Coordinates of C-alpha atoms in Angstrom, one line a residue:
X1 CA 12.1 3.6 7.9
X2 CA 12.0 5.9 10.8
X3 CA 13.1 9.4 11.3
X4 CA 16.0 9.8 13.7
X5 CA 15.7 12.1 16.7
X6 CA 18.6 13.5 18.6
X7 CA 20.5 11.0 20.8
X8 CA 19.3 10.6 24.4
X9 CA 21.9 12.4 26.4
X10 CA 21.4 10.3 29.5
X11 CA 21.9 6.9 27.9
X12 CA 23.9 7.8 24.7
X13 CA 21.4 5.8 22.6
X14 CA 19.7 7.2 19.6
X15 CA 15.9 7.3 19.9
X16 CA 13.6 7.0 16.9
X17 CA 10.1 8.2 16.1
X18 CA 7.5 5.5 15.7
X19 CA 6.1 6.6 12.3
X20 CA 7.7 5.5 9.1
X21 CA 9.0 8.3 6.9
X22 CA 10.1 8.2 3.3
X23 CA 13.2 10.2 2.5
X24 CA 12.3 13.6 0.9
X25 CA 14.3 14.2 -2.2
X26 CA 12.4 17.1 -3.6
X27 CA 9.9 19.5 -1.9
X28 CA 8.8 21.6 -4.9
X29 CA 5.8 21.2 -7.2
X30 CA 5.6 18.3 -9.5
X31 CA 6.9 19.0 -13.0
X32 CA 4.3 20.0 -15.7
X33 CA 2.8 17.2 -17.6
X34 CA 4.6 16.8 -20.9
X35 CA 2.4 18.0 -23.7
X36 CA 2.8 14.9 -25.9
X37 CA 1.3 12.5 -23.3
X38 CA -2.2 11.3 -24.0
X39 CA -5.0 11.1 -21.4
X40 CA -3.8 7.8 -19.8
X41 CA -0.1 9.0 -19.7
X42 CA -1.2 12.4 -18.2
X43 CA -3.1 10.6 -15.5
X44 CA -0.2 8.3 -14.7
X45 CA 2.3 11.2 -14.7
X46 CA 0.2 13.1 -12.1
X47 CA -0.5 10.0 -10.0
X48 CA 3.2 9.0 -9.9
X49 CA 4.4 12.4 -8.8
X50 CA 1.6 12.7 -6.2
X51 CA 2.2 9.2 -4.9
X52 CA 5.9 9.9 -4.6
X53 CA 5.3 12.6 -2.0
X54 CA 8.7 14.2 -2.6
X55 CA 10.6 10.9 -3.1
X56 CA 11.3 11.6 -6.8
X57 CA 13.5 14.3 -8.1
X58 CA 12.6 16.1 -11.3
X59 CA 16.3 16.2 -12.2
X60 CA 17.1 12.6 -11.8
X61 CA 13.8 10.7 -12.0
X62 CA 11.9 12.7 -14.7
X63 CA 13.0 10.4 -17.6
X64 CA 12.0 7.2 -16.0
X65 CA 8.6 8.6 -14.9
X66 CA 8.1 9.9 -18.4
X67 CA 9.0 6.5 -19.9
X68 CA 6.5 4.9 -17.5
X69 CA 3.7 7.3 -18.6
X70 CA 4.5 6.9 -22.3
X71 CA 4.4 3.1 -21.9
X72 CA 0.9 3.4 -20.3
X73 CA -0.2 5.5 -23.3
X74 CA 1.2 2.8 -25.6
X75 CA -0.6 0.0 -23.7
X76 CA -3.9 1.9 -23.7
X77 CA -3.6 2.5 -27.5
X78 CA -2.8 -1.1 -28.2
X79 CA -5.7 -2.4 -26.0
X80 CA -8.1 0.0 -27.7
X81 CA -7.1 -1.4 -31.1
X82 CA -7.4 -5.0 -29.9
X83 CA -10.8 -4.2 -28.4
X84 CA -12.0 -2.6 -31.7
X85 CA -10.7 -5.5 -33.8
X86 CA -11.6 -8.3 -31.4
X87 CA -9.2 -10.5 -29.4
X88 CA -9.2 -13.2 -32.1
X89 CA -8.2 -13.0 -35.7
X90 CA -7.8 -15.5 -38.5
X91 CA -4.5 -17.3 -38.8
X92 CA -2.8 -18.4 -42.1
X93 CA -4.9 -21.5 -42.5
X94 CA -8.1 -20.0 -41.3
X95 CA -7.8 -21.0 -37.6
X96 CA -8.6 -18.5 -34.8
X97 CA -5.5 -16.9 -33.3
X98 CA -4.9 -14.3 -30.7
X99 CA -4.7 -10.7 -32.0
X100 CA -1.1 -10.0 -33.1
X101 CA -1.0 -6.8 -31.1
X102 CA -1.4 -8.8 -27.9
X103 CA 2.3 -9.6 -28.1
X104 CA 3.1 -5.9 -27.9
X105 CA 0.7 -5.5 -25.0
X106 CA 2.6 -8.3 -23.2
X107 CA 6.0 -6.8 -23.9
X108 CA 4.8 -3.3 -22.8
X109 CA 3.4 -4.7 -19.6
X110 CA 6.7 -6.4 -18.9
X111 CA 8.5 -3.1 -19.3
X112 CA 6.0 -1.4 -17.0
X113 CA 6.5 -4.1 -14.3
X114 CA 10.3 -3.4 -14.6
X115 CA 9.8 0.3 -14.0
X116 CA 7.3 -0.3 -11.2
X117 CA 9.9 -2.3 -9.3
X118 CA 12.5 0.4 -9.8
X119 CA 10.3 3.3 -8.6
X120 CA 8.8 1.3 -5.7
X121 CA 5.3 0.7 -7.0
X122 CA 5.1 -2.9 -5.7
X123 CA 4.9 -4.0 -2.1
X124 CA 8.1 -6.0 -2.4
X125 CA 9.9 -3.1 -4.0
X126 CA 8.8 -0.7 -1.3
X127 CA 9.9 -3.1 1.4
X128 CA 13.3 -3.6 -0.3
X129 CA 13.8 0.1 -0.8
X130 CA 12.9 0.6 2.9
X131 CA 15.5 -1.9 3.9
X132 CA 18.1 -0.3 1.7
X133 CA 17.3 3.1 3.2
X134 CA 17.5 1.7 6.7
X135 CA 20.9 0.2 6.0
X136 CA 22.2 3.4 4.5
X137 CA 21.0 5.3 7.6
X138 CA 23.0 2.8 9.8
X139 CA 26.1 3.4 7.7
X140 CA 25.7 7.2 7.8
X141 CA 25.0 7.2 11.5
X142 CA 28.1 5.1 12.3
X143 CA 28.5 2.0 14.5
X144 CA 28.8 4.1 17.7
X145 CA 25.1 5.1 17.4
X146 CA 23.9 1.5 17.6

């Protein structure tokens, strides 16, 4: 995405800055870290708001970012228990099987990947969100500007 400058009066064409700029939705401080988050969740909360650089609104994006931080807490807790117990346990007939909590780790990671896509934390998601923003800018500007 680029930031639009004023139209060139001589040619009637819009000129654009060379640097990509994310849309700023919110310019205030990041919301306080919710007290119920554990160490991993607190770190994730701070990192997401810092990485967003104003792209996330506390009014509309707070709950999805909170969910993302809580899922990271859950994943860390599950992995700690698996690490303490060992990755293998004994099955019904005495055979080694994967720790049962690994299923929950996998489902938690699936939810995390889903949220990462929504909030633009993958290269593909950032590219897609950039394309969407560029298309919205074209519509807002109107066909006469292109």
